Each structure stands twice: as structure tokens, then as C-alpha cells.
Coordinates of C-alpha atoms in Angstrom, one line a residue:
X31 CA 27.3 -32.4 -12.0
X32 CA 24.7 -35.1 -11.5
X33 CA 21.0 -34.3 -11.5
X34 CA 18.4 -36.7 -10.1
X35 CA 15.0 -35.0 -11.2
X36 CA 15.6 -32.0 -8.8
X37 CA 15.4 -34.3 -5.7
X38 CA 19.1 -34.2 -5.3
X39 CA 21.9 -32.4 -7.2
X40 CA 25.6 -33.1 -6.6
X41 CA 28.7 -30.9 -7.4
X42 CA 32.3 -31.8 -7.1
X43 CA 34.3 -28.9 -5.7
X44 CA 38.0 -28.6 -5.3
X45 CA 37.9 -27.8 -1.6
X46 CA 36.1 -26.0 1.2
X47 CA 37.5 -24.3 4.3
X48 CA 35.7 -23.2 7.5
X49 CA 35.7 -19.5 8.3
X50 CA 38.1 -19.3 11.3
X51 CA 41.5 -18.0 12.1
X52 CA 43.2 -21.4 11.6
X53 CA 40.9 -22.6 8.9
X54 CA 42.5 -25.1 6.5
X55 CA 41.3 -26.4 3.2
X56 CA 39.8 -29.8 2.7
X57 CA 40.4 -32.4 0.1
X58 CA 37.9 -32.4 -2.8
X59 CA 34.3 -32.7 -1.5
X60 CA 30.8 -33.2 -2.9
X61 CA 28.3 -30.3 -2.6
X62 CA 24.9 -31.9 -2.5
X63 CA 21.6 -30.0 -2.9
X64 CA 18.7 -31.9 -1.1
X65 CA 15.1 -30.7 -0.8
X66 CA 15.7 -27.7 1.6
X67 CA 19.4 -28.1 2.4
X68 CA 22.9 -27.8 1.0
X69 CA 25.5 -30.3 2.3
X70 CA 29.2 -30.4 1.9
X71 CA 31.1 -33.6 2.6
X72 CA 33.3 -36.4 1.4
X73 CA 31.5 -38.7 -1.0
X74 CA 32.5 -41.8 1.0
X75 CA 32.0 -40.3 4.5
X76 CA 29.1 -38.0 5.4
X77 CA 29.8 -38.0 9.2
X78 CA 31.9 -34.9 9.0
X79 CA 29.7 -33.0 6.6
X80 CA 28.8 -29.2 6.8
X81 CA 25.1 -28.5 6.2
X82 CA 23.2 -25.3 5.4
X83 CA 19.5 -24.5 5.5
X84 CA 18.8 -23.2 2.0
X85 CA 16.1 -20.8 3.3
X86 CA 18.5 -19.1 5.7
X87 CA 21.9 -19.1 3.8
X88 CA 23.4 -16.8 1.3
X89 CA 26.1 -17.4 -1.4
X90 CA 28.5 -14.7 -2.5
X91 CA 31.1 -14.7 -5.3
X92 CA 34.6 -13.8 -4.1
X93 CA 36.3 -14.4 -7.4
X94 CA 36.2 -16.5 -10.6
X95 CA 36.9 -19.8 -8.7
X96 CA 36.0 -18.9 -5.1
X97 CA 32.7 -18.3 -3.3
X98 CA 31.5 -17.7 0.2
X99 CA 28.5 -19.5 1.8
X100 CA 27.1 -18.2 5.1
X101 CA 24.2 -19.2 7.3
X102 CA 22.0 -16.5 9.0
X103 CA 21.4 -17.1 12.6
X104 CA 19.4 -14.2 14.1
X105 CA 18.9 -10.5 14.2
X106 CA 20.6 -8.5 17.0
X107 CA 19.9 -4.8 17.3
X108 CA 18.6 -4.9 13.7
X109 CA 21.9 -6.3 12.4
X110 CA 22.0 -9.8 11.0
X111 CA 24.4 -12.3 12.6
X112 CA 25.7 -15.5 11.0
X113 CA 26.2 -18.9 12.7
X114 CA 28.7 -20.4 10.3
X115 CA 30.4 -19.9 6.9
X116 CA 32.7 -21.6 4.5
X117 CA 34.7 -20.6 1.5
X118 CA 34.3 -22.8 -1.6
X119 CA 37.1 -23.4 -4.1
X120 CA 36.0 -24.5 -7.6
X121 CA 38.1 -26.3 -10.1
X122 CA 37.2 -23.9 -12.9
X123 CA 35.0 -20.9 -13.7
X124 CA 32.3 -22.9 -15.5
X125 CA 31.7 -25.1 -12.5
X126 CA 31.4 -22.0 -10.3
X127 CA 28.8 -20.5 -12.6
X128 CA 26.8 -23.8 -12.7
X129 CA 26.9 -24.1 -8.9
X130 CA 25.6 -20.5 -8.4
X131 CA 22.8 -21.1 -10.9
X132 CA 21.8 -24.4 -9.2
X133 CA 21.9 -22.5 -5.8
X134 CA 19.5 -19.8 -6.9
X135 CA 17.2 -22.4 -8.5
X136 CA 17.1 -24.6 -5.4
X137 CA 16.7 -21.6 -3.1
X138 CA 13.8 -20.3 -5.1
X139 CA 12.1 -23.7 -5.0
X140 CA 12.4 -23.7 -1.2
X141 CA 10.9 -20.2 -0.8
X142 CA 8.0 -20.8 -3.2
X143 CA 7.0 -24.2 -2.1
X144 CA 7.7 -23.9 1.6
X145 CA 6.0 -26.4 3.9
X146 CA 2.5 -26.5 5.1
X147 CA 1.7 -26.2 8.8
X148 CA -1.2 -27.7 10.6
X149 CA -3.0 -24.4 10.8
X150 CA -2.9 -24.0 7.0
X151 CA -0.2 -21.2 7.0
X152 CA 2.8 -21.8 4.8
X153 CA 6.3 -21.6 6.5
X154 CA 7.9 -20.1 3.4
X155 CA 8.1 -16.3 2.8
X156 CA 4.6 -15.2 1.8
X157 CA 3.7 -12.8 -1.0
X158 CA 3.0 -10.1 1.6
X159 CA 6.3 -10.6 3.3
X160 CA 8.1 -10.5 -0.1
X161 CA 6.8 -7.1 -1.1
X162 CA 6.5 -5.3 2.3
X163 CA 9.4 -4.4 4.7
X164 CA 9.3 -6.3 7.9
X165 CA 9.6 -3.2 9.9
X166 CA 6.7 -1.5 8.2
X167 CA 4.5 -4.6 8.6
X168 CA 5.4 -4.8 12.3
X169 CA 4.3 -1.2 12.9
X170 CA 1.2 -1.6 10.8
X171 CA -0.1 -4.7 12.7
X172 CA 0.9 -3.2 16.0
X173 CA -1.1 0.0 15.2
X174 CA -4.2 -1.9 14.2
X175 CA -3.8 -4.3 17.1
X176 CA -4.7 -1.5 19.5
X177 CA -8.3 -0.9 20.6
X178 CA -7.9 2.9 20.6
X179 CA -7.3 2.9 16.9
X180 CA -10.2 0.6 16.2
X181 CA -12.4 2.9 18.3
X182 CA -11.2 5.9 16.2
X183 CA -12.5 4.1 13.1
X184 CA -15.7 2.8 14.6
X185 CA -16.5 6.3 15.9
X186 CA -16.3 7.6 12.3
X187 CA -20.1 7.3 12.0
X188 CA -20.1 8.2 8.3
X189 CA -17.9 5.1 7.7
X190 CA -19.5 2.7 10.1
X191 CA -23.0 3.9 9.4
X192 CA -22.6 3.5 5.7
X193 CA -21.3 0.0 6.0
X194 CA -24.1 -0.9 8.3
X195 CA -26.7 0.5 5.9
X196 CA -25.0 -1.1 2.9
X197 CA -25.1 -4.6 4.6
X198 CA -28.5 -4.5 6.2
X199 CA -30.3 -2.9 3.2
X200 CA -29.0 -5.7 1.0
X201 CA -29.9 -8.7 3.2
X202 CA -30.6 -10.7 0.0
X203 CA -26.8 -10.7 -0.7
X204 CA -26.0 -12.0 2.8
X205 CA -28.8 -14.3 3.9
X206 CA -27.6 -18.0 3.9
X207 CA -24.3 -16.9 2.2
X208 CA -20.7 -17.6 3.3
X209 CA -18.9 -14.3 4.0
X210 CA -15.2 -13.6 4.4
X211 CA -14.3 -10.4 6.3
X212 CA -10.9 -9.3 5.0
X213 CA -8.8 -7.6 7.6
X214 CA -11.6 -7.9 10.2
X215 CA -10.2 -5.7 12.9
X216 CA -12.5 -5.6 15.8
X217 CA -15.0 -7.9 13.9
X218 CA -17.7 -5.2 13.6
X219 CA -18.3 -5.9 9.9
X220 CA -18.5 -9.6 10.6
X221 CA -21.2 -8.9 13.1
X222 CA -23.1 -6.8 10.6
X223 CA -22.9 -9.6 8.1
X224 CA -24.3 -12.1 10.8
X225 CA -27.1 -9.6 11.6
X226 CA -28.0 -9.7 7.9
X227 CA -28.4 -13.4 8.0
X228 CA -25.1 -14.8 6.8
X229 CA -24.8 -18.6 6.9
X230 CA -21.2 -18.3 8.2
X231 CA -18.6 -15.5 8.4
X232 CA -14.8 -16.1 8.4
X233 CA -13.2 -13.0 10.0
X234 CA -9.5 -13.0 8.9
X235 CA -7.3 -10.7 10.9
X236 CA -3.4 -10.7 11.1
X237 CA -2.9 -8.4 14.1
X238 CA -3.4 -9.0 17.8
X239 CA -6.8 -7.5 17.3
X240 CA -8.0 -11.0 16.3
X241 CA -8.0 -11.9 20.1
X242 CA -10.2 -8.9 20.9
X243 CA -12.5 -9.7 18.0
X244 CA -13.0 -13.2 19.4
X245 CA -13.9 -11.7 22.8
X246 CA -16.3 -9.1 21.2
X247 CA -18.0 -11.8 19.1
X248 CA -18.3 -14.2 22.0
X249 CA -20.1 -11.4 23.9
X250 CA -22.8 -11.5 21.2
X251 CA -24.0 -15.1 21.5
X252 CA -26.9 -14.8 19.1
X253 CA -24.4 -14.1 16.4
X254 CA -21.2 -15.8 17.5
X255 CA -22.2 -19.3 16.4
X256 CA -21.9 -18.2 12.8
X257 CA -18.6 -16.3 13.0
X258 CA -15.1 -17.9 13.0
X259 CA -12.1 -15.6 13.7
X260 CA -8.9 -16.7 11.9
X261 CA -5.7 -15.1 12.9
X262 CA -3.4 -14.7 9.9
X263 CA -2.8 -12.8 6.7
X264 CA -5.2 -13.4 3.8
X265 CA -2.2 -14.1 1.6
X266 CA -1.4 -17.2 3.8
X267 CA -4.5 -18.6 5.6
X268 CA -6.6 -21.5 4.3
X269 CA -10.3 -21.6 4.6
X270 CA -12.6 -24.6 4.7
X271 CA -14.9 -23.3 1.9
X272 CA -15.3 -20.6 -0.7
X273 CA -17.1 -17.3 0.0
X274 CA -20.2 -16.0 -1.7
X275 CA -19.3 -12.4 -0.7
X276 CA -16.3 -10.5 0.6
X277 CA -16.6 -7.6 3.0
X278 CA -13.7 -5.4 3.9
X279 CA -12.6 -1.9 4.8
X280 CA -9.4 -1.8 2.8
X281 CA -9.3 2.0 2.0
X282 CA -6.4 4.2 3.2
X283 CA -5.6 7.9 2.6
X284 CA -6.1 8.6 -1.1
X285 CA -7.8 5.2 -1.3
X286 CA -4.5 3.2 -1.9
X287 CA -2.4 4.1 1.2
X288 CA -1.3 1.1 3.3
X289 CA -1.6 -1.1 0.2
X290 CA -4.5 -3.2 1.7
X291 CA -6.4 -3.0 -1.6
X292 CA -3.9 -5.6 -2.9
X293 CA -4.8 -8.0 0.0
X294 CA -8.5 -7.4 -0.8
X295 CA -7.9 -8.5 -4.4
X296 CA -5.7 -11.4 -3.4
X297 CA -8.6 -12.5 -1.1
X298 CA -10.9 -12.3 -4.1
X299 CA -8.7 -14.5 -6.2
X300 CA -8.2 -17.0 -3.3
X301 CA -11.6 -17.2 -1.7
X302 CA -14.4 -15.7 -3.7
X303 CA -16.7 -17.9 -5.9
X304 CA -17.1 -16.9 -9.6
X305 CA -19.4 -13.9 -9.9
X306 CA -19.4 -13.4 -6.1
X307 CA -20.1 -10.0 -4.5
X308 CA -17.6 -7.6 -3.1
X309 CA -18.5 -4.9 -0.5
X310 CA -17.1 -2.4 -1.5
X311 CA -17.3 -3.1 -5.2
X312 CA -15.7 -0.1 -6.9
X313 CA -13.4 2.8 -5.8
X314 CA -12.9 6.2 -7.4
X315 CA -10.1 8.7 -6.8
X316 CA -11.2 12.3 -7.5
X317 CA -8.8 15.1 -8.3
X318 CA -9.1 18.8 -8.9
X319 CA -6.6 21.8 -8.8
X320 CA -7.0 24.1 -5.9
X321 CA -5.9 27.6 -4.8
X322 CA -5.0 28.1 -1.1
X323 CA -2.6 31.0 -0.4
X324 CA -2.7 30.4 3.4
X325 CA -1.7 26.8 3.1
X326 CA 1.1 27.6 0.7
X327 CA 2.6 30.3 3.0
X328 CA 2.2 28.0 6.0
X329 CA 4.3 25.3 4.4
X330 CA 6.9 27.7 2.9
X331 CA 7.3 29.5 6.2
X332 CA 8.3 26.3 8.0
X333 CA 11.6 26.4 6.2
X334 CA 12.4 30.0 7.4
X335 CA 14.1 28.5 10.4
X336 CA 16.9 27.3 8.1
X337 CA 17.5 30.9 6.8
X338 CA 19.2 31.9 10.0
X339 CA 22.8 32.9 9.4
X340 CA 23.7 33.2 13.1
X341 CA 22.1 30.4 15.0
X342 CA 24.3 30.2 18.1
X343 CA 27.1 31.2 15.8
X344 CA 26.1 28.6 13.1
X345 CA 25.0 29.4 9.5
X346 CA 22.0 27.2 8.8
X347 CA 21.3 28.5 5.3
X348 CA 23.1 25.6 3.4
X349 CA 20.2 23.3 4.5
X350 CA 17.4 25.8 3.6
X351 CA 16.8 24.5 0.1
X352 CA 16.6 20.9 1.3
X353 CA 14.3 21.7 4.1
X354 CA 12.1 23.7 1.8
X355 CA 11.7 20.8 -0.6
X356 CA 11.2 18.4 2.3
X357 CA 8.1 20.3 3.6
X358 CA 6.6 20.3 0.2
X359 CA 7.2 16.5 -0.1
X360 CA 4.5 16.0 2.5
X361 CA 1.0 15.6 1.3
X362 CA -1.5 17.6 3.5
X363 CA -4.3 15.7 5.2
X364 CA -7.1 18.0 6.3
X365 CA -10.7 19.0 5.6
X366 CA -10.8 22.0 3.3
X367 CA -13.4 24.3 1.9
X368 CA -14.6 23.1 -1.5
X369 CA -14.7 26.7 -2.7
X370 CA -10.9 26.4 -3.0
X371 CA -11.3 24.1 -6.0
X372 CA -10.7 26.0 -9.3
X373 CA -12.0 23.4 -11.7
X374 CA -14.5 20.6 -11.9
X375 CA -12.9 17.3 -10.7
X376 CA -11.9 14.3 -12.8
X377 CA -11.9 10.7 -11.4
X378 CA -9.9 7.5 -11.7
X379 CA -11.9 4.3 -11.3
X380 CA -10.7 1.0 -9.7
X381 CA -13.1 -1.9 -10.1
X382 CA -12.3 -4.3 -7.3
X383 CA -14.1 -7.2 -9.0
X384 CA -11.8 -7.1 -12.0
X385 CA -8.6 -5.3 -11.1
X386 CA -5.3 -7.2 -10.9
X387 CA -3.0 -6.9 -7.9
X388 CA -0.3 -5.7 -10.3
X389 CA -2.5 -2.9 -11.4
X390 CA -1.9 -1.2 -8.0
X391 CA 1.8 -1.3 -8.1
X392 CA 1.9 1.7 -10.3
X393 CA -1.2 3.9 -11.0
X394 CA -0.6 6.6 -13.8
X395 CA -3.4 9.1 -14.1
X396 CA -3.4 11.8 -16.9
X397 CA -4.8 15.1 -15.7
X398 CA -6.8 17.7 -17.8
X399 CA -8.9 20.5 -16.3
X400 CA -10.4 23.9 -17.4
X401 CA -10.0 26.6 -14.9
X402 CA -13.2 28.3 -13.7
X403 CA -11.4 31.4 -12.3
X404 CA -8.2 33.4 -12.7
X405 CA -5.9 32.6 -9.8
X406 CA -2.7 30.9 -8.6
X407 CA -3.0 27.1 -8.5
X408 CA -1.1 25.7 -5.6
X409 CA -1.5 22.0 -6.3
X410 CA -3.9 19.1 -6.6
X411 CA -6.7 18.2 -4.2
X412 CA -7.7 14.5 -3.9
X413 CA -10.4 12.5 -2.2
X414 CA -12.1 9.1 -2.9
X415 CA -15.4 7.3 -2.7
X416 CA -16.4 3.6 -2.8
X417 CA -19.6 1.9 -4.1
X418 CA -21.4 -0.9 -2.4
X419 CA -23.2 -2.4 -5.4
X420 CA -25.9 -4.4 -3.6
X421 CA -28.7 -6.2 -5.3
X422 CA -31.3 -4.1 -3.5
X423 CA -29.6 -0.8 -2.8
X424 CA -26.5 0.8 -4.2
X425 CA -24.8 2.9 -1.6
X426 CA -21.8 5.3 -1.9
X427 CA -19.3 6.2 0.9
X428 CA -17.7 9.5 0.1
X429 CA -14.8 11.5 1.6
X430 CA -15.5 14.6 -0.6
X431 CA -14.9 18.2 0.6
X432 CA -18.2 19.6 1.7
X433 CA -19.6 16.2 2.6
X434 CA -19.7 15.1 6.3
X435 CA -16.1 14.6 7.4
X436 CA -14.6 11.2 7.8
X437 CA -11.4 10.0 9.5
X438 CA -9.8 9.9 6.0
X439 CA -10.4 13.7 5.5
X440 CA -9.1 14.9 2.1
X441 CA -5.6 15.0 0.8
X442 CA -3.7 17.9 -1.1
X443 CA -0.4 17.7 -2.9
X444 CA 1.1 21.3 -2.7
X445 CA 3.6 22.3 -5.4
X446 CA 6.6 24.4 -4.3
X447 CA 6.1 26.6 -7.4
X448 CA 2.5 27.7 -8.0
X449 CA 1.2 28.3 -11.6
X450 CA -1.0 31.2 -12.8
X451 CA -4.2 30.6 -14.8
X452 CA -7.0 32.7 -16.3
X453 CA -10.7 31.7 -16.6
X454 CA -11.2 29.1 -19.3
X455 CA -7.5 28.2 -19.4
X456 CA -6.6 24.5 -19.8
X457 CA -4.5 22.8 -17.1
X458 CA -2.9 19.5 -18.0
X459 CA -0.5 17.2 -16.1
X460 CA 0.0 13.7 -14.6
X461 CA -0.3 12.0 -11.2
X462 CA 1.8 8.9 -11.0
X463 CA 1.6 6.8 -7.9
X464 CA 4.3 4.2 -7.4
X465 CA 4.0 1.6 -4.6
X466 CA 7.0 1.1 -2.3
X467 CA 7.8 -1.5 0.4
X468 CA 6.8 0.7 3.3
X469 CA 3.1 0.0 2.5
X470 CA 2.6 3.3 0.7
X471 CA 3.2 5.2 -2.4
X472 CA 5.6 7.8 -4.0
X473 CA 3.5 10.5 -5.7
X474 CA 4.9 12.2 -8.8
X475 CA 2.8 15.2 -9.7
X476 CA 3.1 17.6 -12.7
X477 CA 0.7 20.4 -13.6
X478 CA 1.0 22.7 -16.6
X479 CA -0.9 25.7 -17.8
X480 CA -1.3 25.9 -21.6
X481 CA -1.6 28.9 -23.8
X482 CA -5.0 30.5 -23.8
X483 CA -6.9 33.2 -25.8
X484 CA -6.6 34.0 -29.5
X485 CA -4.1 31.7 -31.2
X486 CA -4.0 29.3 -28.3
X487 CA -4.2 26.3 -30.6
X488 CA -0.7 27.2 -32.0
X489 CA 0.7 27.7 -28.5
X490 CA 2.4 25.2 -26.3
X491 CA 2.9 24.9 -22.5
X492 CA 3.2 28.1 -20.7
X493 CA 4.2 27.1 -17.2
X494 CA 5.0 23.7 -15.6
X495 CA 5.4 22.8 -11.9
X496 CA 6.3 19.4 -10.6
X497 CA 6.6 17.8 -7.1
X498 CA 7.6 14.4 -5.6
X499 CA 5.7 13.5 -2.4
X500 CA 5.7 10.5 0.0
X501 CA 2.2 9.4 0.9
X502 CA 3.7 7.6 3.9
X503 CA 4.8 10.9 5.5
X504 CA 1.8 13.2 5.4
X505 CA 1.3 16.5 7.2
X506 CA -1.8 16.0 9.4
X507 CA -3.4 19.5 9.5
X508 CA -6.8 18.6 10.9
X509 CA -6.3 20.8 14.1
X510 CA -5.5 23.9 12.2
X511 CA -8.1 26.7 12.0
X512 CA -9.9 26.7 8.6
X513 CA -10.6 30.4 8.3
X514 CA -10.6 31.9 4.9
X515 CA -10.7 35.7 4.5
X516 CA -12.6 37.5 1.7
X517 CA -9.3 38.3 0.0
X518 CA -8.6 34.6 -0.5
X519 CA -12.2 33.9 -1.9
X520 CA -11.5 36.0 -5.0
X521 CA -14.6 35.1 -6.8
X522 CA -16.7 33.0 -4.4
X523 CA -19.7 32.7 -6.7
X524 CA -17.6 31.4 -9.6
X525 CA -15.8 29.0 -7.2
X526 CA -19.1 27.7 -5.8
X527 CA -20.4 27.3 -9.3
X528 CA -17.4 25.2 -10.2
X529 CA -17.9 23.0 -7.2
X530 CA -21.6 22.6 -8.1
X531 CA -20.5 21.5 -11.6
X532 CA -18.1 19.0 -10.1
X533 CA -20.6 17.5 -7.8
X534 CA -23.1 17.2 -10.6
X535 CA -20.5 15.5 -12.8
X536 CA -19.8 13.0 -9.9
X537 CA -23.5 12.0 -9.8
X538 CA -23.7 11.5 -13.5
X539 CA -20.5 9.5 -13.5
X540 CA -21.9 7.3 -10.7
X541 CA -25.1 6.6 -12.6
X542 CA -23.0 5.6 -15.7
X543 CA -20.8 3.4 -13.5
X544 CA -23.8 1.6 -12.0
X545 CA -25.2 1.0 -15.5
X546 CA -21.9 -0.6 -16.5
X547 CA -21.7 -2.9 -13.6
X548 CA -25.3 -4.0 -13.7

């Protein structure tokens, strides 16, 4: 092997043969790595060489001395096709190992470095593409590229009104400042920033909505001269200058769904000046155990269909257990009565100004509550809020139960096996959120009730219930009637008192958080 400072690497191989019915082996040839290609040919004659694009080819080991190199051509009906392929015969196992090692190294260099296009977007695989499935990204950008979905968000007046107030009440943070709108959508937040006196706003949007944003902004000529729409992902685009402040609406269900928070943090690292502002600044996930017999029975009864033993002569019961677990693997998205909470909430804080992208790959939250009532606990209720830490006004956007409803609603993880608790009994557990390539999270929830009463300090866990849920596949229950009979509200005064305590705790936590940030 001959190495020329990684600009070119040559290997002598015993022979190569084209993949065809009548393919025959060649005499010994030189395999040559060059910048972004792999070339096979005689050292004295390169006219009859076989060349592969390193970005689009794959190498497979067929045996100790033999490998297969194929070049991807296109995707047909979601199946990859290949334009050409060769088998490579090595002289010994060590040379085979060295060739495979060099192939991986050269291919990695091509993917990481890529080549820069005139519009500032790299032609290599981006960080976003590397961690997100192409099919998920396609559906995601298609969804947000439609005006009806932008309208749904804009008509959430709690959301839009809070953003408007946070920006306009903090003009000092925007006046004569450079702003980057991360995932600009329709461009509404860019227009708010321009209204607040921004020097210039760069509205970065990867979906087809970028074209609509240009049209909307152009229709507001008093503001349009200070807004530039850039179509592309924040992981890839280049901007002509750094930003003094980032603005974005990166929150999904349970705050983290859709994994846009990671893009928000990447935009911070790429574009924001040191000590620049971020709107929103901080996010909090709130959690509390809940009791809801109606919801539990509604989910459990869905699986009754699979208990039929004579469905057109077919016994469906072998699938009942799988169906039962499947329904409980769906987080429930709806607006619920806060009196269903049975303990004061706890919260997990994510500071967008300091968090690392990798911190969001797996979020592990220990749980500890004290039950306010005696009841059956059916799972964990979750919601979130975000803080806009402006220089003039600090404003919160909340999705809490009992507060004005937003398009995020709230989320509940329902356990297939409820646990029983008494007043004052301690509830412990863990909520683990693991990111996956479909732009969402797998939720692993465990709740346990500990011994209570005299001698509890010597006792251990009394009951434990666990569940695995997919945040990507929720059960949207917003249209269901939210009627709760007296029998369900076992001790409404105590439940309401617990909620009051929880809200008071949130306010105190918010003050402490503001003091820490400022």
C-alpha cells in the first residue's frame, strides 16, 4: 500500500471481476482512492478502469480474501437499485483488512467534508439527515409546508399572543439587533421581530412553507426590507452574519416531540453571538400522577374486540394480549381536569442557552411524589411551559391543565396495571425518554408505591407498574367528552387542594429559576 498524505491511496489486488453472467477475472490491478472516488485499473493503462463514487458505493466482505463493491443508482418503490458491482480478490487476509479499513476512512472523509455549493448548503449528508429517517423528515416537512397546519398553530391565540407579547414587550432586546428565526414557518415570528425594531431578520425554513413566507412578508412592505427568507435546514445553511437573538417555536408534544429542540440548540451554536438572547430561553416538563377510571376503562375496552372466539368462525383471542399492550403504548393527548391529579407536580428543566444537543438524545427523570388522596393511580400526567427571559418582561407560555387550552393540550401516559395508594403514601419511579430516528421518543415509565404507615422506614416497594410508550403514535382524545361524575371525584376538595399546592410550587420554582438566570 502506498499513501500520499491522504490525497491518494493505492492497493494492489489480485484481481477483480464484473458482476455479470459471463464475468471473468482480470489480471492484478491497482485499487486507487482519490478524493471522492475509488478506481480500479491497470497501473500502466487507466483507459479501461472501473470507477466508483465513494459517497454512493458500499463494500461487503464475502470471505477472508474476497469482497463485493457495489454502486447505488436510485430508489425504486422504496427499494435500492445498483448500477454496477465488482468482486475483489485479495492476495491475503491482511491486505483485505487494510483495504476495508482504508475504504471506511476515505468514505467517512467524503461524508464529513462534502463539497460546498454556491448557496452555502453542503452536498454531504448533514447532521440532520444522519440522525433522522428520510421518510420521517419527508412527512415532517410536507406537513409543515401546508398552510392549513400553519393556520392551526397561528389560531392558537395563547401561543401566538404570548409570542407577540414577549417580543413587543421586550423591544430593547430586538431594536437594531440581528435576529434569526429558526424554523420560521409562515414567517409570523420574523414579522413580530421586525415590528419590534430588529435591524435584520433571517427567517430559516426548510419546508415549502418558505415560499409562502416570502409571499406573506412581501405583502407587508413596511417590514419586508428587513427580513430575508432562507430556504434550508439550520444544520446546513450559511448566514452572512451572527445573530444577537434567536427566536423560534421548537416545542412539540411533551416539549421534546419532533426533536426540533436539537435544531434550536444547533442554531445557537452556529449563529448566536456569545451571551446572545434566546426566545424561548428555558423549558420545563411538569409531571404528576393522576387517577382517571373512565380513561383507563376506555383504553382497556378497545381490546375487547380481540376477545371474540367466533368472529366469522375465527378465534381472535391469541392477539388480545398484544392488542391490549398496543393500546396502552399510546400516550393520550387531551385536555383534562386538573382535579384528576393526586399529588403536587415536579418539573424537569432544560435551559436552552446551555444545554447540549446530546443532552436531548436521552432524558432520564427520577420521579418522587406524595399522594394527597387514597385512590388508584392510572399513570403519569405531563405538560410543559417555556420562559421568554426578556430584559424588560419575563413571560411564560404554559400548557398546564386548568390554564387556557393550547394546540399542544396535555399528555398522559396510562399504565396497563394501576397501583393503589393511600393519603401521604410515597410514589417513586422514573421517566426515561429515548430519542429515535422517527423524530420522536420512546417513553419508559415506571411508578412504584412504597410502604406507608408505622414501620414504613423498614419497608420496601409495595407495588410497581411499568409501561413503554411511543410518543410518535399518540391517541388524540381531544374530541371526547370530558364529563366526570361525582363517583370519580372521590375527594374533590383534597384533589383541588393538591392542585393549588402544585400551582403554587410552580410559581415559586419560576421565581427561583428567574433569579438563577439573571
